CSV table of N, CA, C and O in Angstrom, one decimal:
chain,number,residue,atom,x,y,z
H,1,UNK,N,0.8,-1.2,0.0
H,1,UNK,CA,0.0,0.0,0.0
H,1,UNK,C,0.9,1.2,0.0
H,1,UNK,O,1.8,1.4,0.8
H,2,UNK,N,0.6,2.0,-0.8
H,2,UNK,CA,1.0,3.4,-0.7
H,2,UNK,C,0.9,4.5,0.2
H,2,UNK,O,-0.2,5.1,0.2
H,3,UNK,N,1.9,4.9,0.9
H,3,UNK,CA,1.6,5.9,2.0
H,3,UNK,C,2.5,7.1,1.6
H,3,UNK,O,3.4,6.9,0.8
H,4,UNK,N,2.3,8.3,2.0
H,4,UNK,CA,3.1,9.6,2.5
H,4,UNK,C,3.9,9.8,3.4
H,4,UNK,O,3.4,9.9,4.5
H,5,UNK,N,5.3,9.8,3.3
H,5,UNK,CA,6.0,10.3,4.4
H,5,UNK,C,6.2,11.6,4.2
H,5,UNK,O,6.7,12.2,3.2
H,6,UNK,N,5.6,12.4,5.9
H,6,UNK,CA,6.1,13.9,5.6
H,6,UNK,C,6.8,14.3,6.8
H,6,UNK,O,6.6,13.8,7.9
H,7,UNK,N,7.7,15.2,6.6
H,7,UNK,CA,8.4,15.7,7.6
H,7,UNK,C,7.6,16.9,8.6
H,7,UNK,O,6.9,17.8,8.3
H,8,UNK,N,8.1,16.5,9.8
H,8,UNK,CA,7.2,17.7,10.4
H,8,UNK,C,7.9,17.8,11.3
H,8,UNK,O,8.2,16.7,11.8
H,9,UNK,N,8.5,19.5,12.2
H,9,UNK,CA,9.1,19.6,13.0
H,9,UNK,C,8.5,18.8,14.2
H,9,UNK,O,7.4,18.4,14.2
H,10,UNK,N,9.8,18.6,15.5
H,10,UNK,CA,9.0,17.9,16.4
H,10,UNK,C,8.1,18.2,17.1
H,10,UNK,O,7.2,17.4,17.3
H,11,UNK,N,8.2,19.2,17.6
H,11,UNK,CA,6.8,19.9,18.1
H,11,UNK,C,5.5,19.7,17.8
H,11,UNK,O,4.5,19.5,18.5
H,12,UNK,N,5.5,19.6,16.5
H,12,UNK,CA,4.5,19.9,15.7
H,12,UNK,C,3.6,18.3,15.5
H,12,UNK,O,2.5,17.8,15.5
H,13,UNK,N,4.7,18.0,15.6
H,13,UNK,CA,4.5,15.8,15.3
H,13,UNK,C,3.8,15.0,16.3
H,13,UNK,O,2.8,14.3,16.3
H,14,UNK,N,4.7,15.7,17.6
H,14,UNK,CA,4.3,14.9,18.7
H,14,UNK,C,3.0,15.7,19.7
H,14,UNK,O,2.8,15.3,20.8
H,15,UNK,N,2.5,16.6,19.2
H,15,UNK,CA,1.0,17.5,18.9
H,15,UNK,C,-0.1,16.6,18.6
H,15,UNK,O,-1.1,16.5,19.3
H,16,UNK,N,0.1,16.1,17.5
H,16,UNK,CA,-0.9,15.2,16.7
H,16,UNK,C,-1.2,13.9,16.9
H,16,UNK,O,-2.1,13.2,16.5
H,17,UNK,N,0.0,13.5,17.6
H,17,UNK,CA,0.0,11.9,18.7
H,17,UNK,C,-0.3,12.2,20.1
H,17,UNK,O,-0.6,11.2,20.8
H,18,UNK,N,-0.4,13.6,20.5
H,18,UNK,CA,-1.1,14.1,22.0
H,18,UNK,C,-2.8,13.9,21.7
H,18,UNK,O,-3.6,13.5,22.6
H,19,UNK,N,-3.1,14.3,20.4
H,19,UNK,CA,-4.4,15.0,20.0
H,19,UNK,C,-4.8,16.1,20.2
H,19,UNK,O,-6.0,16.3,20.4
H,20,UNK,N,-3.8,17.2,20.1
H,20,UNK,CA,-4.3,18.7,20.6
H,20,UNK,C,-4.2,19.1,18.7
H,20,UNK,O,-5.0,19.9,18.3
H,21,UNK,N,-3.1,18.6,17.8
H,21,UNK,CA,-3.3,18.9,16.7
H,21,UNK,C,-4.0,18.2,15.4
H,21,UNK,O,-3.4,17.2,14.9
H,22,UNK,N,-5.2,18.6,15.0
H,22,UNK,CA,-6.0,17.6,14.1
H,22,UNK,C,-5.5,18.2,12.6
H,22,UNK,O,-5.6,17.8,11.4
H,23,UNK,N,-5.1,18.8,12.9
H,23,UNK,CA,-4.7,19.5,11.1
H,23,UNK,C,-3.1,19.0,10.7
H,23,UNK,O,-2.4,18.5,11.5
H,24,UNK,N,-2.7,19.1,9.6
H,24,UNK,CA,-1.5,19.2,9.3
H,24,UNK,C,-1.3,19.9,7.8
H,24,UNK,O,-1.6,19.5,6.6
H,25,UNK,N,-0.7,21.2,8.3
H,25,UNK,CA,-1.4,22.1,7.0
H,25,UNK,C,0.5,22.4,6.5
H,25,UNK,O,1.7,22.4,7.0
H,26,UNK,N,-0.4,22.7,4.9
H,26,UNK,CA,0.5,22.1,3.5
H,26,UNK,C,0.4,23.5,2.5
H,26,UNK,O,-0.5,24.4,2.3
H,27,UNK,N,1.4,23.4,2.0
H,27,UNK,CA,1.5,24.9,1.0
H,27,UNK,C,0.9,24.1,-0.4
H,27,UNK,O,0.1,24.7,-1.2
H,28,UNK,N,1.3,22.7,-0.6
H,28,UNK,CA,1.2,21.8,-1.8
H,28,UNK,C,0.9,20.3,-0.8
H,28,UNK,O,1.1,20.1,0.4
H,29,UNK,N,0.2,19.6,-1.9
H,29,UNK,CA,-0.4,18.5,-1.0
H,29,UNK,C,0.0,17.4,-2.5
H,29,UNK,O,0.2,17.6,-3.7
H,30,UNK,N,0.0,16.4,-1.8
H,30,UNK,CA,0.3,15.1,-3.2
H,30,UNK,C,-0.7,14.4,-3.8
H,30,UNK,O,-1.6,13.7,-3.3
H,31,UNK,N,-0.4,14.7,-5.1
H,31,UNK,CA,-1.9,14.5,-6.3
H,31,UNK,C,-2.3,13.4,-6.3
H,31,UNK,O,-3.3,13.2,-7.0
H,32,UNK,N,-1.7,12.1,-5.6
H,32,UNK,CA,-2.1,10.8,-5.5
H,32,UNK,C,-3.5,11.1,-4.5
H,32,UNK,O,-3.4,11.7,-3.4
H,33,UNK,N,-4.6,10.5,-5.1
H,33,UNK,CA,-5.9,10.4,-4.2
H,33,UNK,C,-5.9,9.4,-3.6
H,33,UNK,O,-6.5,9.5,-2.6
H,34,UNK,N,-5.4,8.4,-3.8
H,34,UNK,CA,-5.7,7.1,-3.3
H,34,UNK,C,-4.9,7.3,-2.0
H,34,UNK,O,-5.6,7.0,-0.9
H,35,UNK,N,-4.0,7.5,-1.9
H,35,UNK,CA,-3.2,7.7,-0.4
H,35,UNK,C,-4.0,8.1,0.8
H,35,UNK,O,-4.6,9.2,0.8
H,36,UNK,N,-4.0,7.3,1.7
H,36,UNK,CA,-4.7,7.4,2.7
H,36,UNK,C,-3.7,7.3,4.0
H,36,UNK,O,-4.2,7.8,5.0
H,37,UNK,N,-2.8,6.8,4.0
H,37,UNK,CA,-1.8,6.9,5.2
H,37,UNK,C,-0.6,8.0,5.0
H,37,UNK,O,-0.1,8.5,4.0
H,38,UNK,N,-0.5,8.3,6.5
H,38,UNK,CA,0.9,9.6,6.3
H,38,UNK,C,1.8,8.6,7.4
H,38,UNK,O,1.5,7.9,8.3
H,39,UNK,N,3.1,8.9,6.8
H,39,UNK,CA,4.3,8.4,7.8
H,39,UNK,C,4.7,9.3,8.4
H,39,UNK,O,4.9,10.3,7.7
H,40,UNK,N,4.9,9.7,9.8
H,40,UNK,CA,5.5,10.8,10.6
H,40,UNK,C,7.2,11.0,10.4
H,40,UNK,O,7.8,10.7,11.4
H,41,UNK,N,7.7,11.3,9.7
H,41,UNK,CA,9.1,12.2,10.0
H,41,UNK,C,9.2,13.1,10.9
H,41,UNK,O,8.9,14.2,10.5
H,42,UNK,N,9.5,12.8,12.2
H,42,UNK,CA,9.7,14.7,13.2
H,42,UNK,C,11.3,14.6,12.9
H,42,UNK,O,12.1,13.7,13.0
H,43,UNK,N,11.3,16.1,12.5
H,43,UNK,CA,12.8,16.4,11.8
H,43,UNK,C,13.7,16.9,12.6
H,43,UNK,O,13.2,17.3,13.6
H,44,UNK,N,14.6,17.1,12.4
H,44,UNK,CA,15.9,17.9,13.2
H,44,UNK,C,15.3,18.6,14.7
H,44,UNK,O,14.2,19.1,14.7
H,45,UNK,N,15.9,18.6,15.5
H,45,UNK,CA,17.2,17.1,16.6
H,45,UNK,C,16.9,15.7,16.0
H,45,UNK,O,17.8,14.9,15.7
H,46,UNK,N,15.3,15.2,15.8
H,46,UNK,CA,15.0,14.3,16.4
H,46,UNK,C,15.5,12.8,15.2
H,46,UNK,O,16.0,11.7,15.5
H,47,UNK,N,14.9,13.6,13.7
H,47,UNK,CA,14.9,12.8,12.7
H,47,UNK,C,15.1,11.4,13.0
H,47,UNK,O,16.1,10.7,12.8
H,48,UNK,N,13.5,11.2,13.5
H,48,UNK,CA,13.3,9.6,13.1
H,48,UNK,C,11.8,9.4,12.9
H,48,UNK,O,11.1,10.3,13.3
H,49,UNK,N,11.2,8.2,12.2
H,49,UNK,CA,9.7,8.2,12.1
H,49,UNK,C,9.3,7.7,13.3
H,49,UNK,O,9.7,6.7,13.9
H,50,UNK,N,8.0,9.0,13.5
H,50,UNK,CA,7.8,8.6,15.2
H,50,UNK,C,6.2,7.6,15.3
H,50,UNK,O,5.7,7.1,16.2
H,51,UNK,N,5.6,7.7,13.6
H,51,UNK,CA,4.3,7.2,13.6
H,51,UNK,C,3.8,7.5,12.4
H,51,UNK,O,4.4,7.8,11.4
H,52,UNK,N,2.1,7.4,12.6
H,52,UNK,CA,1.5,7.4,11.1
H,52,UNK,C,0.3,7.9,11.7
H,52,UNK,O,0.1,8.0,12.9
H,53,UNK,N,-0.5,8.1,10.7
H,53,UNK,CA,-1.7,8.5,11.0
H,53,UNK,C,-3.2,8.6,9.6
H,53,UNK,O,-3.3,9.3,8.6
H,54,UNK,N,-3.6,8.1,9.8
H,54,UNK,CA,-4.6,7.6,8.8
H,54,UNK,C,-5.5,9.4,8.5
H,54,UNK,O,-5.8,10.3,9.4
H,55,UNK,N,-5.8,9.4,6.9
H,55,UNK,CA,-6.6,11.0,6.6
H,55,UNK,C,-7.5,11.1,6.5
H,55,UNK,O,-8.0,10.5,5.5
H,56,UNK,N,-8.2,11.8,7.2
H,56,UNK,CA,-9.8,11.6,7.2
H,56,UNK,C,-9.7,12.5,5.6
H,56,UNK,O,-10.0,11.8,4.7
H,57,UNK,N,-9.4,13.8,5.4
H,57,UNK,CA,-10.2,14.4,4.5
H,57,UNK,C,-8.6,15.4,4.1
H,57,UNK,O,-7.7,15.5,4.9
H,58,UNK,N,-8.7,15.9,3.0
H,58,UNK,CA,-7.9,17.3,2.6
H,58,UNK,C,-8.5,18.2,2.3
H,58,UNK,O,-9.0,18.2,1.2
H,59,UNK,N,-8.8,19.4,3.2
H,59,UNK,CA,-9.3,20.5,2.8
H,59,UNK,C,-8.2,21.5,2.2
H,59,UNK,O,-7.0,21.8,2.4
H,60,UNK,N,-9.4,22.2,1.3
H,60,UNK,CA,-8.5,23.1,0.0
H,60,UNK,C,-9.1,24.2,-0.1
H,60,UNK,O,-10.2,24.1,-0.7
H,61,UNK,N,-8.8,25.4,0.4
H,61,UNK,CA,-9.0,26.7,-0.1
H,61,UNK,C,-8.2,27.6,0.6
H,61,UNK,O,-7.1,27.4,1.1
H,62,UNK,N,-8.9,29.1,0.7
H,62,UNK,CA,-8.1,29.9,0.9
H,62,UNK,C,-7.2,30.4,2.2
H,62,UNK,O,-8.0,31.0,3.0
H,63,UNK,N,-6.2,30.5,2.7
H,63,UNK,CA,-5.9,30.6,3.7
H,63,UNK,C,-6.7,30.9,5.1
H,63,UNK,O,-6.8,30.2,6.1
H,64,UNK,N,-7.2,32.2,4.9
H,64,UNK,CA,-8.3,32.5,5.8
H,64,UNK,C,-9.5,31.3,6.0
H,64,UNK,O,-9.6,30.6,7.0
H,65,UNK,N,-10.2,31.1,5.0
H,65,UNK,CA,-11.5,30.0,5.0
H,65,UNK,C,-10.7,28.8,5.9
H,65,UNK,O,-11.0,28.5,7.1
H,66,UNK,N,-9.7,28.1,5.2
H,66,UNK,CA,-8.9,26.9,6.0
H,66,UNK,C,-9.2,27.4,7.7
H,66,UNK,O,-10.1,26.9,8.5
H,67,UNK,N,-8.0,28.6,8.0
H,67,UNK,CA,-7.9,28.9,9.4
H,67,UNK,C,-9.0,28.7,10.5
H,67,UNK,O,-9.0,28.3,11.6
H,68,UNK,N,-10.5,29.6,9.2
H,68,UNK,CA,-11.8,29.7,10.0
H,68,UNK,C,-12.3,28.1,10.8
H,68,UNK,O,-12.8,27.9,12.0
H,69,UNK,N,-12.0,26.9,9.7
H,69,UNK,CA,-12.5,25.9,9.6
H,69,UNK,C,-11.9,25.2,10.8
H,69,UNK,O,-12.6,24.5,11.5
H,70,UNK,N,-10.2,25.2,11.3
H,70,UNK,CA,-9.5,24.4,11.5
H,70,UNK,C,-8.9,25.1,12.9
H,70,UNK,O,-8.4,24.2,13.6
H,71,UNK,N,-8.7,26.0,13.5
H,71,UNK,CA,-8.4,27.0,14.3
H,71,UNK,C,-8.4,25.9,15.5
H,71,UNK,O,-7.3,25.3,15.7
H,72,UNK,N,-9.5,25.6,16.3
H,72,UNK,CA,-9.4,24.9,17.2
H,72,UNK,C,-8.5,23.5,17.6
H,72,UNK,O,-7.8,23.2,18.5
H,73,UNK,N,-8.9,23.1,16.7
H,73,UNK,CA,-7.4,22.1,16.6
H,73,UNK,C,-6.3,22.1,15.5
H,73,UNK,O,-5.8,21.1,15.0
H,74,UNK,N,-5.8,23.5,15.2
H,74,UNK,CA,-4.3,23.1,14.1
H,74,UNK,C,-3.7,23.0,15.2
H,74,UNK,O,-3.2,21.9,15.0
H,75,UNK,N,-3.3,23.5,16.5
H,75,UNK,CA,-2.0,22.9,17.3
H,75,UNK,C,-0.9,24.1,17.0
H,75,UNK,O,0.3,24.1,17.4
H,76,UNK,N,-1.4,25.1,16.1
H,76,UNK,CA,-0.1,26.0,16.1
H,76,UNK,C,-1.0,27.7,16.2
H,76,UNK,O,-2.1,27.9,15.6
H,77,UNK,N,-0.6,28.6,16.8
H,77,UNK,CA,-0.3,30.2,16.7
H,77,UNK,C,-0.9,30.8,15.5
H,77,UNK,O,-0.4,30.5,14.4
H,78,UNK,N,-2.1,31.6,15.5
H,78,UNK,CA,-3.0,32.0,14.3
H,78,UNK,C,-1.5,32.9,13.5
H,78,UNK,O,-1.3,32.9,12.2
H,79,UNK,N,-0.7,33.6,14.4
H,79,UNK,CA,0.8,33.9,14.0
H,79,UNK,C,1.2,32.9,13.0
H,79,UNK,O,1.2,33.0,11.7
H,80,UNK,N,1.5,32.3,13.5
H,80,UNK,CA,3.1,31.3,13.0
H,80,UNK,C,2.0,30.9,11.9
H,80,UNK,O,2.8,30.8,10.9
H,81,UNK,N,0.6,30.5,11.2
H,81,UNK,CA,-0.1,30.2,10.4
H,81,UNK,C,-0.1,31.0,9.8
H,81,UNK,O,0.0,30.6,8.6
H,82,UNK,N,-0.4,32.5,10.1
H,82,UNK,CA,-0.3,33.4,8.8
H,82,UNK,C,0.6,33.5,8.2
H,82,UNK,O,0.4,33.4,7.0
H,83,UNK,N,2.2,33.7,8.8
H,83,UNK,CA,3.4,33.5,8.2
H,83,UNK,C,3.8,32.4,7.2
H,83,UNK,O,4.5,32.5,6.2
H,84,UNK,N,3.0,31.4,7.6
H,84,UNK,CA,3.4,30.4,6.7
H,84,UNK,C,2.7,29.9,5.4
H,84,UNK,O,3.0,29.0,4.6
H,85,UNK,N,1.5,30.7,5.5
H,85,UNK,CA,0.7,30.9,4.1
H,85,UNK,C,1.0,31.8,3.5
H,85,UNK,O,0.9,31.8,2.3
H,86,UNK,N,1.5,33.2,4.1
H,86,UNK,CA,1.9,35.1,3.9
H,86,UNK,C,2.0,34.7,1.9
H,86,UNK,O,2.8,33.9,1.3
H,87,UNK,N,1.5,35.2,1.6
H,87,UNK,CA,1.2,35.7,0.2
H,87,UNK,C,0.5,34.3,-0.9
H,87,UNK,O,0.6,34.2,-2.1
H,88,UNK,N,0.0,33.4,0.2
H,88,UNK,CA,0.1,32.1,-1.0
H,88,UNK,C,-1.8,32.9,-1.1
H,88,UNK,O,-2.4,33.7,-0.4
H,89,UNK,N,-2.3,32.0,-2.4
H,89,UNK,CA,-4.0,32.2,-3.2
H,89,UNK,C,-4.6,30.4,-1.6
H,89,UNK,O,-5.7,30.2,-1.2
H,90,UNK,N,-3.8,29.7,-1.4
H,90,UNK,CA,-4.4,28.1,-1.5
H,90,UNK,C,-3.6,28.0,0.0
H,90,UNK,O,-2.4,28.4,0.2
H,91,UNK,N,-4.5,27.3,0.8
H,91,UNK,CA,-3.9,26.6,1.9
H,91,UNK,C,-4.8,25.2,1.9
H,91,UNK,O,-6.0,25.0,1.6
H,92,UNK,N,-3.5,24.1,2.2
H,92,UNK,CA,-4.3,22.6,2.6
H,92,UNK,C,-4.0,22.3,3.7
H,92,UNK,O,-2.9,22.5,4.2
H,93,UNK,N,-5.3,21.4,4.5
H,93,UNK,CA,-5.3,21.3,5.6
H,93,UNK,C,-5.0,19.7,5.8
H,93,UNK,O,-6.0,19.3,6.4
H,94,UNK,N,-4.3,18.8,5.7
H,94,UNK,CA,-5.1,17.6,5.8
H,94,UNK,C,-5.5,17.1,7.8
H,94,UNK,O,-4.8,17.3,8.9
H,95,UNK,N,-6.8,16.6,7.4
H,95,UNK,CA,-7.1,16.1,8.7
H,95,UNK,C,-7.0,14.8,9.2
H,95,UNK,O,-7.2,13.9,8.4
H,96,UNK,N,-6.7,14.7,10.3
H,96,UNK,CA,-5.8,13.7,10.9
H,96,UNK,C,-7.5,12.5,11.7
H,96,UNK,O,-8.3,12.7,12.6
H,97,UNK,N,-7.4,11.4,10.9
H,97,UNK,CA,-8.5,10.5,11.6
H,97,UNK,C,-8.0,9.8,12.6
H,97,UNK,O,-8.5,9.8,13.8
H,98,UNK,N,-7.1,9.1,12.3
H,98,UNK,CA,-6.5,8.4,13.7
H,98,UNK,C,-5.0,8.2,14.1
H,98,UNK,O,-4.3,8.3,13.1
H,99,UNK,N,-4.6,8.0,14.9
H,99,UNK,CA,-3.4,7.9,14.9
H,99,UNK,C,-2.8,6.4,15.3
H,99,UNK,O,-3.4,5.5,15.9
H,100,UNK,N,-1.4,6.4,14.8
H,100,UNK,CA,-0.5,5.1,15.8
H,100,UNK,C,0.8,6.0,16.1
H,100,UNK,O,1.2,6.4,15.0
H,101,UNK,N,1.4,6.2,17.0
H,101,UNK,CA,2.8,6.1,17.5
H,101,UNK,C,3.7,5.1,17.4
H,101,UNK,O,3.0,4.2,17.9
H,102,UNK,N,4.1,4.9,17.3
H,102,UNK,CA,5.3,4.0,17.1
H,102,UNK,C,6.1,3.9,18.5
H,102,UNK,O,6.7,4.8,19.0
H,103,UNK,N,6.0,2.4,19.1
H,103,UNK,CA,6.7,2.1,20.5
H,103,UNK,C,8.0,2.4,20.0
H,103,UNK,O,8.7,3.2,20.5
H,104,UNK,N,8.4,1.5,18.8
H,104,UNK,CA,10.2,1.8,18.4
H,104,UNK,C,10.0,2.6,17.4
H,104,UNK,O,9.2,2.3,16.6
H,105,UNK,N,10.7,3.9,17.4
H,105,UNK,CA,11.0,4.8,16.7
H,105,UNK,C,11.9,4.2,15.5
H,105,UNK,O,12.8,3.4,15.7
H,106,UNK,N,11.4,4.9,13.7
H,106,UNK,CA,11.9,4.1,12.8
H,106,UNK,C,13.1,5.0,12.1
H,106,UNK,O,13.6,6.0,12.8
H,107,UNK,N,13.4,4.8,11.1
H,107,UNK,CA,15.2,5.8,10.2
H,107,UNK,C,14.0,5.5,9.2
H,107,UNK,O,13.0,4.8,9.3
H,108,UNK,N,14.5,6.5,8.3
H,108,UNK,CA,14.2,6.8,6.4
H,108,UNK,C,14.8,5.5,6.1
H,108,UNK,O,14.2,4.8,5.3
H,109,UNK,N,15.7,5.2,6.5
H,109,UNK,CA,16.4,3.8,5.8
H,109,UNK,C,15.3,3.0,5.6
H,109,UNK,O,15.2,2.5,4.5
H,110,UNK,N,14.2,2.8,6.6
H,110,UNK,CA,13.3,1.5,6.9
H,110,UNK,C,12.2,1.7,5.2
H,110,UNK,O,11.7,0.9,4.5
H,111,UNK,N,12.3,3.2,5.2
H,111,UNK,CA,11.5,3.0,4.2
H,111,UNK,C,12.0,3.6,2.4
H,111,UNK,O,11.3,4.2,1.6
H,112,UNK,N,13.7,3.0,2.3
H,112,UNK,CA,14.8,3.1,1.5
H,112,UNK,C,14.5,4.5,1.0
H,112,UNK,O,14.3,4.9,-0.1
H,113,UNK,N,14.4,5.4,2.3
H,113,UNK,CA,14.7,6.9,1.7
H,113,UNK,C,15.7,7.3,2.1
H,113,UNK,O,16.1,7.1,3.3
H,114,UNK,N,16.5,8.2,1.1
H,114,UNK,CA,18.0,8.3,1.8
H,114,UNK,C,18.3,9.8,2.6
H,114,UNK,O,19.3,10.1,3.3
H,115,UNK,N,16.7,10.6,1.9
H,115,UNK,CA,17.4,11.8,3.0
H,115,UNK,C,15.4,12.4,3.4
H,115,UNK,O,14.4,11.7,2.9
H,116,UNK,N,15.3,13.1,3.9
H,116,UNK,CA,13.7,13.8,4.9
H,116,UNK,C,14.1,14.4,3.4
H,116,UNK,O,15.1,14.6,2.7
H,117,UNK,N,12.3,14.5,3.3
H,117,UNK,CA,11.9,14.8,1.5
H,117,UNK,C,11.3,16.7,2.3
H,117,UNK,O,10.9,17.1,3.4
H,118,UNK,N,11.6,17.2,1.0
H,118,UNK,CA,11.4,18.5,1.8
H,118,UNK,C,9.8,18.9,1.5
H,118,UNK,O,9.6,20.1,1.7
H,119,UNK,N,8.8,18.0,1.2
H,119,UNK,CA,7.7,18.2,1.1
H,119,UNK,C,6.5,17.1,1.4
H,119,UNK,O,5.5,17.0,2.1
H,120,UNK,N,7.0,16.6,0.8
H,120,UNK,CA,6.9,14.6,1.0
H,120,UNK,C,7.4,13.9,-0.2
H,120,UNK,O,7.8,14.3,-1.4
H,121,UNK,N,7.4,12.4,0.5
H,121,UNK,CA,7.7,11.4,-0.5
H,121,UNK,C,6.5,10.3,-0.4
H,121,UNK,O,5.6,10.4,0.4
H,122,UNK,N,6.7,9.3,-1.2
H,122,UNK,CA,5.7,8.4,-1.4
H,122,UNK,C,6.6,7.4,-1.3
H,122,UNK,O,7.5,7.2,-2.1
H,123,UNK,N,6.2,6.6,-0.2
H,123,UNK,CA,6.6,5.0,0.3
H,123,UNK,C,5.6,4.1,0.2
H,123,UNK,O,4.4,4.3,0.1
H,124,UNK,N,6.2,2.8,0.4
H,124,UNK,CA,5.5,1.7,0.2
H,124,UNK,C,5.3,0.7,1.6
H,124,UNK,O,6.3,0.2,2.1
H,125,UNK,N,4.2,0.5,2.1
H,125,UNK,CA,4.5,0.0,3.6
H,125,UNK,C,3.2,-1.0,3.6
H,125,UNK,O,2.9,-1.7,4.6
């Protein structure tokens, strides 16, 4: 089966294995529809896969609309969210259905990637 590995600071990662963050928002999102699993990459200190997390849905529109929708659980600063859409037309939200953590933490090796994809990659698991 085909899944997504995306990188995501650690903060941000281990948010969405707490359950305080339901969103995981994207400048660009991957045209494969059929993908239904994300691999967690939390990146630098930590860089290792900490988990996965099954997608309920990808919401697509405009920065503001996304924020209105998603505010209560993105898990980050209406700040640090404007900055990081600041001049884009499109924000994607994807929403997070369920999660697993991972008791043993995994390497990119496990899933023959040789370096954190700077947006995502598409693995096989």
């Amino acid at each position: 089966m085909k899944a997504v590995l995306l990188s995501i600071k650690p903060e941000f990662a281990h948010k969405i294995f707490e359950g305080s963050k339901k969103f995981e928002f994207r400048k660009q999102v991957f045209k494969d529809t059929s993908v239904k699993k994300v691999i967690v990459y939390s990146s630098s200190p930590e860089q290792k896969v900490i988990g996965e997390f099954e997608i309920e849905t990808i919401l697509s529109d405009t920065p503001n609309n996304i924020w209105i929708q998603t505010k209560l659980y993105s898990g980050i600063s209406q700040e640090f969210y404007d900055e990081y859409f600041k001049g884009r037309d499109n924000a994607y939200a994807i929403k997070v259905a369920s999660t697993k953590k991972y008791r043993k933490e995994k390497s990119l090796a496990d899933y023959n990637v040789q370096s954190a994809p700077q947006s995502f990659a598409y693995v096989e698991v």
